Structure formats: structure tokens, C-alpha cells
mmCIF file of C-alpha atoms in Angstrom:
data_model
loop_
_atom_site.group_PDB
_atom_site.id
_atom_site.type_symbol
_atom_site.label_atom_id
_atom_site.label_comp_id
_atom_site.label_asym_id
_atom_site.label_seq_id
_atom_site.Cartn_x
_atom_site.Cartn_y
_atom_site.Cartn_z
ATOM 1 C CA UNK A 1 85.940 95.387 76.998
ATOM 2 C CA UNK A 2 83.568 97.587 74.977
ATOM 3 C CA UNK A 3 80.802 97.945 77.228
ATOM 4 C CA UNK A 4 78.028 99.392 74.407
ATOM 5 C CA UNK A 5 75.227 96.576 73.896
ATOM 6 C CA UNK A 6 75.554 93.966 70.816
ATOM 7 C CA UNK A 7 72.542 94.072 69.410
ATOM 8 C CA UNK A 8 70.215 90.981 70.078
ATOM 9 C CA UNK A 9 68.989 88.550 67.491
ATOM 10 C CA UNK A 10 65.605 89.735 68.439
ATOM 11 C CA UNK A 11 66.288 93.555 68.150
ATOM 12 C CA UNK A 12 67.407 92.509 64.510
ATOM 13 C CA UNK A 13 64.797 90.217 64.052
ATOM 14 C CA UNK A 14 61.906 92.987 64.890
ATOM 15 C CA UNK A 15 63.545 95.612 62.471
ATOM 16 C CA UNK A 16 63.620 92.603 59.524
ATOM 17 C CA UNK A 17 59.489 92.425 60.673
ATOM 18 C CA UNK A 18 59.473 96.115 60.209
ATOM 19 C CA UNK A 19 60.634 96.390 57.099
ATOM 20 C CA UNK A 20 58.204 93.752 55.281
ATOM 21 C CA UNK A 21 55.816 96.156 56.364
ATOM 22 C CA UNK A 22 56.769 99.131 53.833
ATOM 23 C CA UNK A 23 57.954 96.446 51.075
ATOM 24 C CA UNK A 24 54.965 94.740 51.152
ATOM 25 C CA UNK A 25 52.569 98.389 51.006
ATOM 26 C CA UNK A 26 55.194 99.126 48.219
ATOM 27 C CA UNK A 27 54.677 96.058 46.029
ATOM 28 C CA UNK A 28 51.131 95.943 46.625
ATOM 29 C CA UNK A 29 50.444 99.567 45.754
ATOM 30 C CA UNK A 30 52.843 99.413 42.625
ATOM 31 C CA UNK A 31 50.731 96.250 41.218
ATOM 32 C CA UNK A 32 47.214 97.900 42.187
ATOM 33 C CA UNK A 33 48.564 100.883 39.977
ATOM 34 C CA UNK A 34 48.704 99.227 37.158
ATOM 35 C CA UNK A 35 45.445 97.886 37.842
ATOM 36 C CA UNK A 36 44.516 101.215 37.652
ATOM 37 C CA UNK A 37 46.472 102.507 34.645
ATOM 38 C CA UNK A 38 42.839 102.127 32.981
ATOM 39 C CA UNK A 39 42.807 106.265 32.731
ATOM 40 C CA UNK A 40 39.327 107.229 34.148
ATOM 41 C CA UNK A 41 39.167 110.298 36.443
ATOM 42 C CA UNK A 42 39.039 108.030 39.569
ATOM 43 C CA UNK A 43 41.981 106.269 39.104
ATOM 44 C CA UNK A 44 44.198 109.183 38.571
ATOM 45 C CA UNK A 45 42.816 109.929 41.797
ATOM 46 C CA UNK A 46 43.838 106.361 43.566
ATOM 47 C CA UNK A 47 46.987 106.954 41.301
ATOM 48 C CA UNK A 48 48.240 110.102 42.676
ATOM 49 C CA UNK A 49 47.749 108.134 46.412
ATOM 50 C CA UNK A 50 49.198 105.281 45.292
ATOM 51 C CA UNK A 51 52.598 107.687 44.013
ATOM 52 C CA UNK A 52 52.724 109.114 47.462
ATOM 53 C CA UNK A 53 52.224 106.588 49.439
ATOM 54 C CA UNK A 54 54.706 104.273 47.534
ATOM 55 C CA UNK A 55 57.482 107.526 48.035
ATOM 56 C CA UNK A 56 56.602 107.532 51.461
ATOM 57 C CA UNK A 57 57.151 103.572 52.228
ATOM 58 C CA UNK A 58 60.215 103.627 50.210
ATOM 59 C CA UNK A 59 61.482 106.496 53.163
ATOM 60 C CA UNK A 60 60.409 103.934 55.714
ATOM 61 C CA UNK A 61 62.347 101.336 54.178
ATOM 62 C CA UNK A 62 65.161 103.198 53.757
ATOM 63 C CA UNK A 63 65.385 104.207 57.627
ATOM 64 C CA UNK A 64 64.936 101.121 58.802
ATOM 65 C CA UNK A 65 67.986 99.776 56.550
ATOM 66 C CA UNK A 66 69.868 102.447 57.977
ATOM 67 C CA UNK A 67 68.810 101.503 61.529
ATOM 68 C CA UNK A 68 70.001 97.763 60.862
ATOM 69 C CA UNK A 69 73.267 98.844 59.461
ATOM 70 C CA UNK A 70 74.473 100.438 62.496
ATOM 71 C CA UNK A 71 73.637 97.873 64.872
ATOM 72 C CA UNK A 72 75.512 95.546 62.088
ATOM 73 C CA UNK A 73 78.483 98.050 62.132
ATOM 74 C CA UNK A 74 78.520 98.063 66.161
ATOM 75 C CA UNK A 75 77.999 94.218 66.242
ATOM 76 C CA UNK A 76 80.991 94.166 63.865
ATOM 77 C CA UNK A 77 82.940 96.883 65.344
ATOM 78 C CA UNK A 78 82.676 95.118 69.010
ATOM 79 C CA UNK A 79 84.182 91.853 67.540
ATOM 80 C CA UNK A 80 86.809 93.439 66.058
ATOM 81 C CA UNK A 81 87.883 95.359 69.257
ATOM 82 C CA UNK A 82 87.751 91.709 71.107
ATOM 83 C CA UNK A 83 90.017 90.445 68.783
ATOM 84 C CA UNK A 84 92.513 93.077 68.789
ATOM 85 C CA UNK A 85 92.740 92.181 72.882
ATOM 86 C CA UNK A 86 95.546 89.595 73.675
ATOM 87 C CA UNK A 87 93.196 86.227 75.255
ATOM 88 C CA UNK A 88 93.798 86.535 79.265
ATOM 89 C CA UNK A 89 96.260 83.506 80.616
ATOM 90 C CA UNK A 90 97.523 82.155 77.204
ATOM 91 C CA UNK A 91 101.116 81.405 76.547
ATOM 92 C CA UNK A 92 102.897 81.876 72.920
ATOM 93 C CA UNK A 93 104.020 78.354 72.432
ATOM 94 C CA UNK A 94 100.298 77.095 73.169
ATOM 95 C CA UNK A 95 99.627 74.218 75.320
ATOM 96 C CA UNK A 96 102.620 71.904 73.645
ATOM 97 C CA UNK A 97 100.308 68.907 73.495
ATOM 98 C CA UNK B 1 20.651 85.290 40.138
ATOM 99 C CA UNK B 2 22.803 88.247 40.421
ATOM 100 C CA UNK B 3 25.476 87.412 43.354
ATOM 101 C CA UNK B 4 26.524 89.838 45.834
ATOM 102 C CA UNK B 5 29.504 92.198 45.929
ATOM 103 C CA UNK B 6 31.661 90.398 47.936
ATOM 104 C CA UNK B 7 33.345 92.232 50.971
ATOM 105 C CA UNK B 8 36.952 92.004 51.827
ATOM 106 C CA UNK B 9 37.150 93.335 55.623
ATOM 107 C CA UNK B 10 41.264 93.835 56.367
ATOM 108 C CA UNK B 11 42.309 93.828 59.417
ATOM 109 C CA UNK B 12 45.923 95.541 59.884
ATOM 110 C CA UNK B 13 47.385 97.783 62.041
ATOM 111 C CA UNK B 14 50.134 99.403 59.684
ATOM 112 C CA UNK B 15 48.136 101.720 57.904
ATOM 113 C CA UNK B 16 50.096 101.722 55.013
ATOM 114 C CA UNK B 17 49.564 98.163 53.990
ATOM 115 C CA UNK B 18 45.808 98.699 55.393
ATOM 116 C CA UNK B 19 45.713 101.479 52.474
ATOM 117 C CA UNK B 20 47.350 99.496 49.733
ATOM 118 C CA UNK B 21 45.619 96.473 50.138
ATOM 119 C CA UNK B 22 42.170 98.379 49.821
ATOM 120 C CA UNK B 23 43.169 99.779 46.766
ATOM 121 C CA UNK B 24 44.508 96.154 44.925
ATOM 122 C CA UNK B 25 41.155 94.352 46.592
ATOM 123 C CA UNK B 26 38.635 97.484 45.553
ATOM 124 C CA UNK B 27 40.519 97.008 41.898
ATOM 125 C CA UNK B 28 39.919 93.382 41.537
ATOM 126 C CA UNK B 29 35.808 94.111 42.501
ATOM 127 C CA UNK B 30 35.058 93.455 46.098
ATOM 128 C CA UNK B 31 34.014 95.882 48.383
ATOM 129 C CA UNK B 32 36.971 96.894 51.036
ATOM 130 C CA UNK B 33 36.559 97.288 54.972
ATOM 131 C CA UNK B 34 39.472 98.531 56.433
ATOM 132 C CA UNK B 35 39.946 98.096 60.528
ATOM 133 C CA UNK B 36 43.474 98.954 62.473
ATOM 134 C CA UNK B 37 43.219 96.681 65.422
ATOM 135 C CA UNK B 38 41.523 93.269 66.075
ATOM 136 C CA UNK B 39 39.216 94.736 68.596
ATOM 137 C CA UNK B 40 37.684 97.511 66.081
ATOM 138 C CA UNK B 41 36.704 94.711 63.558
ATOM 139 C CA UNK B 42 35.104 92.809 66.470
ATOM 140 C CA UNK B 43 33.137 95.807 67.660
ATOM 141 C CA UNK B 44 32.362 96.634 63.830
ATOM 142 C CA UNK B 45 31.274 93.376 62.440
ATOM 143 C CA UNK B 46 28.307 91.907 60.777
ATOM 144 C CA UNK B 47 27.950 88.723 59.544
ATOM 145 C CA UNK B 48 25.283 89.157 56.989
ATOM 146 C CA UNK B 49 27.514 91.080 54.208
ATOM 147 C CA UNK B 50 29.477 88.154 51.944
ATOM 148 C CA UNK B 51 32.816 88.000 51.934
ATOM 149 C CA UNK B 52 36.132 86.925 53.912
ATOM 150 C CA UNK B 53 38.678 88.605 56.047
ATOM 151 C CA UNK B 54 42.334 89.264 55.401
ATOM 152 C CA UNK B 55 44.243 89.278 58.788
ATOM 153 C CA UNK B 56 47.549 90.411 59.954
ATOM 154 C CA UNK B 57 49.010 88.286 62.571
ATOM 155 C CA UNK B 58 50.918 89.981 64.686
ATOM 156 C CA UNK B 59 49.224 93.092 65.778
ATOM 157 C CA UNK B 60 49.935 94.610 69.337
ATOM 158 C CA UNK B 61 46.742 94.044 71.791
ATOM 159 C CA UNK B 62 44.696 91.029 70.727
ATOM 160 C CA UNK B 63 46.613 89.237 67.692
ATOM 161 C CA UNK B 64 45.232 87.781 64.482
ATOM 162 C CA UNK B 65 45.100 83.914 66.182
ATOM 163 C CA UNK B 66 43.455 85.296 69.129
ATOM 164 C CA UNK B 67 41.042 86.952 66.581
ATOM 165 C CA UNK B 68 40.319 84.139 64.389
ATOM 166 C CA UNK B 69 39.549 82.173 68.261
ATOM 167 C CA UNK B 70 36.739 84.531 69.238
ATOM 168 C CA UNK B 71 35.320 84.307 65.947
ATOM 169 C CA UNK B 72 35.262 80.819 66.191
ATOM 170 C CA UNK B 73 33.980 80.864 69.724
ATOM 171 C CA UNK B 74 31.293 83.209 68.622
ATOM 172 C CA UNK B 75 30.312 80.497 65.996
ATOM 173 C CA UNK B 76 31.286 83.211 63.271
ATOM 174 C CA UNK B 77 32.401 81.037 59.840
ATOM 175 C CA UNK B 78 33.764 83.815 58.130
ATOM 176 C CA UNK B 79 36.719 82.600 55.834
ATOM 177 C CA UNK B 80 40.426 83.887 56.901
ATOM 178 C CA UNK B 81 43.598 85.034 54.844
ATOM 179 C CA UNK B 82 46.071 85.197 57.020
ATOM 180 C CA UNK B 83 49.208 87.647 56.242
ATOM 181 C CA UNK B 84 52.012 88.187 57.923
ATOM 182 C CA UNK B 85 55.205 89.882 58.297
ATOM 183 C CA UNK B 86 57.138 87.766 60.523
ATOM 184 C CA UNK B 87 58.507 84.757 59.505
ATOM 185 C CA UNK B 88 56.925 81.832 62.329
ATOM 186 C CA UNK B 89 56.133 78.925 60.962
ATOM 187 C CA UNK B 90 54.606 77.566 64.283
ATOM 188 C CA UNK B 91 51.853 80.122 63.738
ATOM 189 C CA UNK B 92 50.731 78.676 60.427
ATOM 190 C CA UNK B 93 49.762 75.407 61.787
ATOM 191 C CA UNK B 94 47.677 76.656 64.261
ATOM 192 C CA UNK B 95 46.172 78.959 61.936
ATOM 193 C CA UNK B 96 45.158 76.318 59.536
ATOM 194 C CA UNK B 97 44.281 73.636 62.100
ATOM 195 C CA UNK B 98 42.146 76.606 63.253
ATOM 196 C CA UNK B 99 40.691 76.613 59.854
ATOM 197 C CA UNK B 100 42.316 79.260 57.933
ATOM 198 C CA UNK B 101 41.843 79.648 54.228
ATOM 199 C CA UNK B 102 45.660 80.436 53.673
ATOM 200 C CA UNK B 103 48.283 81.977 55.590
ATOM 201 C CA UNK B 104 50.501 84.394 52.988
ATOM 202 C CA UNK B 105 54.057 86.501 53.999
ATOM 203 C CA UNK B 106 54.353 90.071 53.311
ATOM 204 C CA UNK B 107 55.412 91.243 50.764
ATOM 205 C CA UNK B 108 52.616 89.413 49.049
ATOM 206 C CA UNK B 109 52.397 88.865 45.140
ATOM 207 C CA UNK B 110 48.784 90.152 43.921
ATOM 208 C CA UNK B 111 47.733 86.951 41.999
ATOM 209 C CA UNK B 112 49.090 84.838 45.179
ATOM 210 C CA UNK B 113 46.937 87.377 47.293
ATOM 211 C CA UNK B 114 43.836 87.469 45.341
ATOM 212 C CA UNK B 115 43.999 83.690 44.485
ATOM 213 C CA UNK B 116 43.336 83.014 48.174
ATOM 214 C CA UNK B 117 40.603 85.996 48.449
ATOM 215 C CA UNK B 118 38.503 84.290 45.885
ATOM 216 C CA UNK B 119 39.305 81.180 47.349
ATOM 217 C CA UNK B 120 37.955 82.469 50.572
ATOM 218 C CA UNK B 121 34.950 83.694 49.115
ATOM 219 C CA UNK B 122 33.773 81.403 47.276
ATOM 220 C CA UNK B 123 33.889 79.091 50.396
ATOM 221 C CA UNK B 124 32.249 81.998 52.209
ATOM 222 C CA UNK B 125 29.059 81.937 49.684
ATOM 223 C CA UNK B 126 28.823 78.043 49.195
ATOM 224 C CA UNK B 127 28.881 78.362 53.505
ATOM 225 C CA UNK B 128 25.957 80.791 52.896
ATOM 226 C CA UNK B 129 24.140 78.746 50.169
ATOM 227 C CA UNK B 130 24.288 75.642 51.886
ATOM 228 C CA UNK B 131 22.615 77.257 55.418
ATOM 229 C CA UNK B 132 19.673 78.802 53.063
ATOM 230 C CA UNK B 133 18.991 75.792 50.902
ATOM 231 C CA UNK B 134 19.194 74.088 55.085
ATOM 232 C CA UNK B 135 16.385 76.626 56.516
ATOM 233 C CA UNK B 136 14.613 76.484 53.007
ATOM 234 C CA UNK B 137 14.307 72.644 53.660
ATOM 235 C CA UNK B 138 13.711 72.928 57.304
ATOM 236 C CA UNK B 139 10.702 75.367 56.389
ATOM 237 C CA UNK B 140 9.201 72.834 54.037
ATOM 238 C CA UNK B 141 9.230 69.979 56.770
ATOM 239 C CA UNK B 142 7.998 71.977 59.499
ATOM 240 C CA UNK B 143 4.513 71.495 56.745
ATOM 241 C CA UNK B 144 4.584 68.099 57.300
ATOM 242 C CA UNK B 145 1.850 66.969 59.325
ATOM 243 C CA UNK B 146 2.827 64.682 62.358
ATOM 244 C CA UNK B 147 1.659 61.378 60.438
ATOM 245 C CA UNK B 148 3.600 62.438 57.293
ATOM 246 C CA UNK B 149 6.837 62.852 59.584
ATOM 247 C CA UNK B 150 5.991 59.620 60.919
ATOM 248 C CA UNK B 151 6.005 58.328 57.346
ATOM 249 C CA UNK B 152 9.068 60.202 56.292
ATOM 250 C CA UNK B 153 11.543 59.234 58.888
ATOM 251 C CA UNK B 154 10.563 55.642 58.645
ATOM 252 C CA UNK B 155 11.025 55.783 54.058
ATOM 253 C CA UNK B 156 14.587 56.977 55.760
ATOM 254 C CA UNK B 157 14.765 54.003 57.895
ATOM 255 C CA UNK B 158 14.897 51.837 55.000
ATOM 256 C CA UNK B 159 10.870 50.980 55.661
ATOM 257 C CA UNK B 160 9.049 49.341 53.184
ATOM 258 C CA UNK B 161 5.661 50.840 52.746
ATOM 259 C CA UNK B 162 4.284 47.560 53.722
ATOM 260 C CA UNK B 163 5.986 47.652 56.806
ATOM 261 C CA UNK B 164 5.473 50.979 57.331
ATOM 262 C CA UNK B 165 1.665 49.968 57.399
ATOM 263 C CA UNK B 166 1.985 47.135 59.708
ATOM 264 C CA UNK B 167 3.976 49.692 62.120
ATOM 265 C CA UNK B 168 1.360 52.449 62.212
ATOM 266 C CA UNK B 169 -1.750 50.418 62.391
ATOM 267 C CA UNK B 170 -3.176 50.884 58.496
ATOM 268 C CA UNK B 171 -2.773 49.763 54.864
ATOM 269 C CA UNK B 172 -0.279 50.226 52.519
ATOM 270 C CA UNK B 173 -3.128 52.651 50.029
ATOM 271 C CA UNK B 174 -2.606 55.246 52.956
ATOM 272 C CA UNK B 175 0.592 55.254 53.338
ATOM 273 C CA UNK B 176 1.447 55.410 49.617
ATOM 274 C CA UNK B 177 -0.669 58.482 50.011
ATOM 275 C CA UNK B 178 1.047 60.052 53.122
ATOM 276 C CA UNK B 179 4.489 59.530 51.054
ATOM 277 C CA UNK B 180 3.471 61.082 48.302
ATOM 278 C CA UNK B 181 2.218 64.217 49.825
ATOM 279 C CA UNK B 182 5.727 64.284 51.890
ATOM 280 C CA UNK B 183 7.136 64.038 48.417
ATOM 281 C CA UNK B 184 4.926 66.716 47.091
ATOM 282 C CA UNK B 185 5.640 69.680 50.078
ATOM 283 C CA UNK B 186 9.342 68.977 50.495
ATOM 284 C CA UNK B 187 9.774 69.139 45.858
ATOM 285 C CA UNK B 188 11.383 65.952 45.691
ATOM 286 C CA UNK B 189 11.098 63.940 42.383
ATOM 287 C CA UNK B 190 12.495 60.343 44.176
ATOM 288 C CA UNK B 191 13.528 58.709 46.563
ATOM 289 C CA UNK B 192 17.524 59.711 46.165
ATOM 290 C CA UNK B 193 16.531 63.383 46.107
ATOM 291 C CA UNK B 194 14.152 62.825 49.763
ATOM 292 C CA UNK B 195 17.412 61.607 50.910
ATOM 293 C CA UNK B 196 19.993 64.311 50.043
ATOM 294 C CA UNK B 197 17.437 66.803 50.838
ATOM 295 C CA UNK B 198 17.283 64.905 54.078
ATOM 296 C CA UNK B 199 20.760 65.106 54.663
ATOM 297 C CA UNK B 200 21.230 69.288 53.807
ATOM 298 C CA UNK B 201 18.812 69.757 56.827
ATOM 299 C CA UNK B 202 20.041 67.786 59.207
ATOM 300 C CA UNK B 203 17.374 64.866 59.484
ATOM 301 C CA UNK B 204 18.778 61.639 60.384
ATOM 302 C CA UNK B 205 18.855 59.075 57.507
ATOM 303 C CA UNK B 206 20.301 55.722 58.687
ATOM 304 C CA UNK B 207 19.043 53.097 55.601
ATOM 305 C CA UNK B 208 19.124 50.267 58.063
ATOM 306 C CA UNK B 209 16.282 48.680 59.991
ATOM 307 C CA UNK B 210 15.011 46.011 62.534
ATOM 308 C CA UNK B 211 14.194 42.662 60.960
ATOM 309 C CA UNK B 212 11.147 42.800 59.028
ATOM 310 C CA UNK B 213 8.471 40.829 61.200
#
């Protein structure tokens, strides 16, 4: 039997909480932009944070997907290996009921 | 009457929402407070400015619910907007119950978000109007002279000022007079408007009374 975790429901769960946080600082920022698309000298300013910051979630996101993919793959990867296994004390024919 | 800039103090411990929301909140004209833990806002607030708070609920240390309980405990009636990244439903019935403006999931929408800010404070200043119209009216009867109170609180007994004669030992003259200096120091043009004024500060105004003798 593969003895590397599977991940938990929770583990997944937390990473799903993660990754509202850099969507939501994404969508935010995007829709206080154009706010801001007004062109005065301060709101280039909050512009040019609002660019980098957005750049900078979207990496966050990003790593996080990554990070739920593998555990995916592993979870996947486990099940498939159990499969493969021939079921301990099971006969061909079946039970013949 | 020129209002107030209302304040939006956000409470959040991911600074990058912290961050965006002060930008989207600053844009739509309210001031912007930005605190990374629970505790910080605690140490840092002042009831005085207008305004309402947008909360995160699940923040490590003491969590938005716990927050929006000590506020309550320290009789604080600042409006919450409760946002969230998780996805626990039991949460928003307590939040509400506790008396939460709204309780929004990240990623929020901005008209969803700043729907519920005004929402929030515009129940924040009617809160605030409604306690200074209360000590404006408390001010005015604390001019009443100890007859005149006498008079008042029976005219909100449901008193006629006949019987409100026979009760204090004089004629009816007098007492038209003491009523109409009550009238007079607490601006009320009748009756109806003695009563709701009444009412706003807290004086009891139960319309029934004993048989008349």
C-alpha cells in the first residue's frame, strides 16, 4: 500500500480559503482601477499600486493552484495504485449467489 | 448641514485585500482605516468618527465573531460588513442574529460591497442622530421645573387638565399655565409632538389612567 498521506478534505479545503484571498484583492483592485481611470496625478499613483499588486496576487493564485494540483494528482495517483492491487481473499467466480 | 466623511475602518489580516479594499472604499468617498488583526482595531478605536466596519471572519488570534462580541459587550453600535473567505454558512447566522449589517464572500463584487457600506452607514448616522436629538431632548427637560414635570408626566398619563388640578391640589388656570410653559422649553407645537418627543428620550408615555374620580 502506498504509504504517502491522501490529502484531507480540510488540507484542500484551507488552500480553496487561500485562494479567495488573492481573487478577491484581484477583482477588487481591478474594479477600484477603473474607478480611478479618471487621469489626475494621484490616481496614476494608486494605478501603478493597483498594477503591481494585481501581478503580484495573480502569482499567489497561481501557486496555490499549483499546490492543489499535486495533492489532486497524489490523491489520484494513490487510487489508482489501489486499484491496480488484486482485493485480498476474493475468488474469480465471485460469491456464486 | 454638511454631513461627515464617513469612515470605513477594515479589519483584515491579508494585507493584500486590506490594500485593495482601501483603495475601492477611498474611491467611492469615505475615509479608509486599515487594521491587520482584531486586537489592533480594538486597541485603535474611537467611536466618535462616523462610519462602519468591514470585517474578515476568520482571522488567526481573536476572529471577526469574537470581535463583533466585545464590541457589543463594550456597548459599541458600530455597524458590521462582514466578509469572508470561507464558505460557513453557520457563521452567518450568528453574525446576523448578532446584528450584522451583511455578511458578503470574497471575491466580492464592488456594487454588492459598497451597497452594504452605505447601508451600514447610513444606519451608523441615523444611530448617531437619533442619540443627539435623545440628549438634545433630555437637556430641554432637565429645564423643567419639578411642578412642570409633575404636569408633564401626568398630560402623558392621559390626565385631563381638570384632573390634573384635582390631583395636585389647584385649578385648572394653573395648570393650563404649567403645560404651556412645558410646551414652550421642550419646542413642541401639540400634544402629538410632546409625545414623540417623549418617546426619543426615553420618558415613559403610557395614555392610560386610573378612573377619573
Amino acid at each position: 500500500m502506498s504509504t504517502s498521506a491522501r490529502p484531507a478534505w480540510s488540507e484542500l479545503a484551507t488552500l480553496v480559503h487561500k485562494l479567495n484571498q488573492p481573487l478577491a484583492a484581484i477583482l477588487t483592485n481591478a474594479q477600484a482601477a477603473q474607478h480611478y481611470l479618471t487621469g489626475s496625478a494621484h490616481a496614476q499613483a494608486e494605478l501603478r499600486g493597483i498594477l503591481a499588486d494585481i501581478v503580484e496576487d495573480n502569482r499567489r493564485a497561481v501557486e496555490i493552484i499549483k499546490e492543489m494540483r499535486q495533492r489532486l494528482r497524489n490523491c489520484a495517483l494513490e487510487r489508482r495504485d489501489a486499484a491496480a492491487l488484486p482485493a485480498e481473499g476474493a475468488t474469480p467466480e465471485g460469491d456464486g449467489r | 448641514m454638511i454631513a461627515r466623511r464617513a469612515t470605513v475602518f477594515i479589519v483584515d489580516d491579508d494585507p493584500g485585500v486590506c490594500r485593495a479594499m482601501s483603495r475601492l472604499v477611498r474611491g467611492a468617498g469615505y475615509a479608509a482605516r486599515e487594521f491587520s488583526s482584531a486586537r489592533d482595531f480594538l486597541l485603535a478605536h474611537e467611536p466618535e468618527p462616523p462610519g462602519c466596519v468591514l470585517l474578515d471572519v476568520s482571522m488567526p488570534d481573536l476572529d471577526g465573531l469574537e470581535l463583533q462580541q466585545r464590541l457589543l459587550e463594550q456597548g459599541c453600535q458600530r455597524p458590521i460588513v462582514f466578509l469572508t473567505a470561507s464558505d460557513d454558512s453557520r457563521n452567518v447566522v450568528r453574525a446576523i442574529k448578532a446584528g450584522a449589517i451583511d455578511y458578503l464572500t470574497k471575491p466580492v463584487e464592488a456594487g454588492v460591497l459598497l451597497a452594504a457600506l452605505t447601508e451600514a452607514c447610513r444606519v451608523d448616522a441615523c444611530g448617531r442622530a437619533n442619540w443627539e436629538r435623545r440628549n438634545l431632548i433630555l437637556g430641554r427637560l432637565a429645564l423643567l421645573t419639578p411642578r412642570e414635570r409633575q404636569v408633564l408626566e401626568m398630560v402623558l398619563s392621559g390626565f385631563m387638565n381638570k384632573q390634573i388640578a384635582a390631583q395636585l391640589g389647584t385649578v385648572e388656570k394653573t395648570i393650563k399655565v404649567h403645560r404651556s410653559r412645558v410646551m414652550n422649553k421642550l419646542h413642541a407645537g401639540s400634544l402629538l409632538q410632546l409625545v414623540a418627543l417623549a418617546q426619543a428620550a426615553g420618558v415613559p408615555v403610557s395614555g392610560t389612567h386610573g378612573s377619573p374620580t
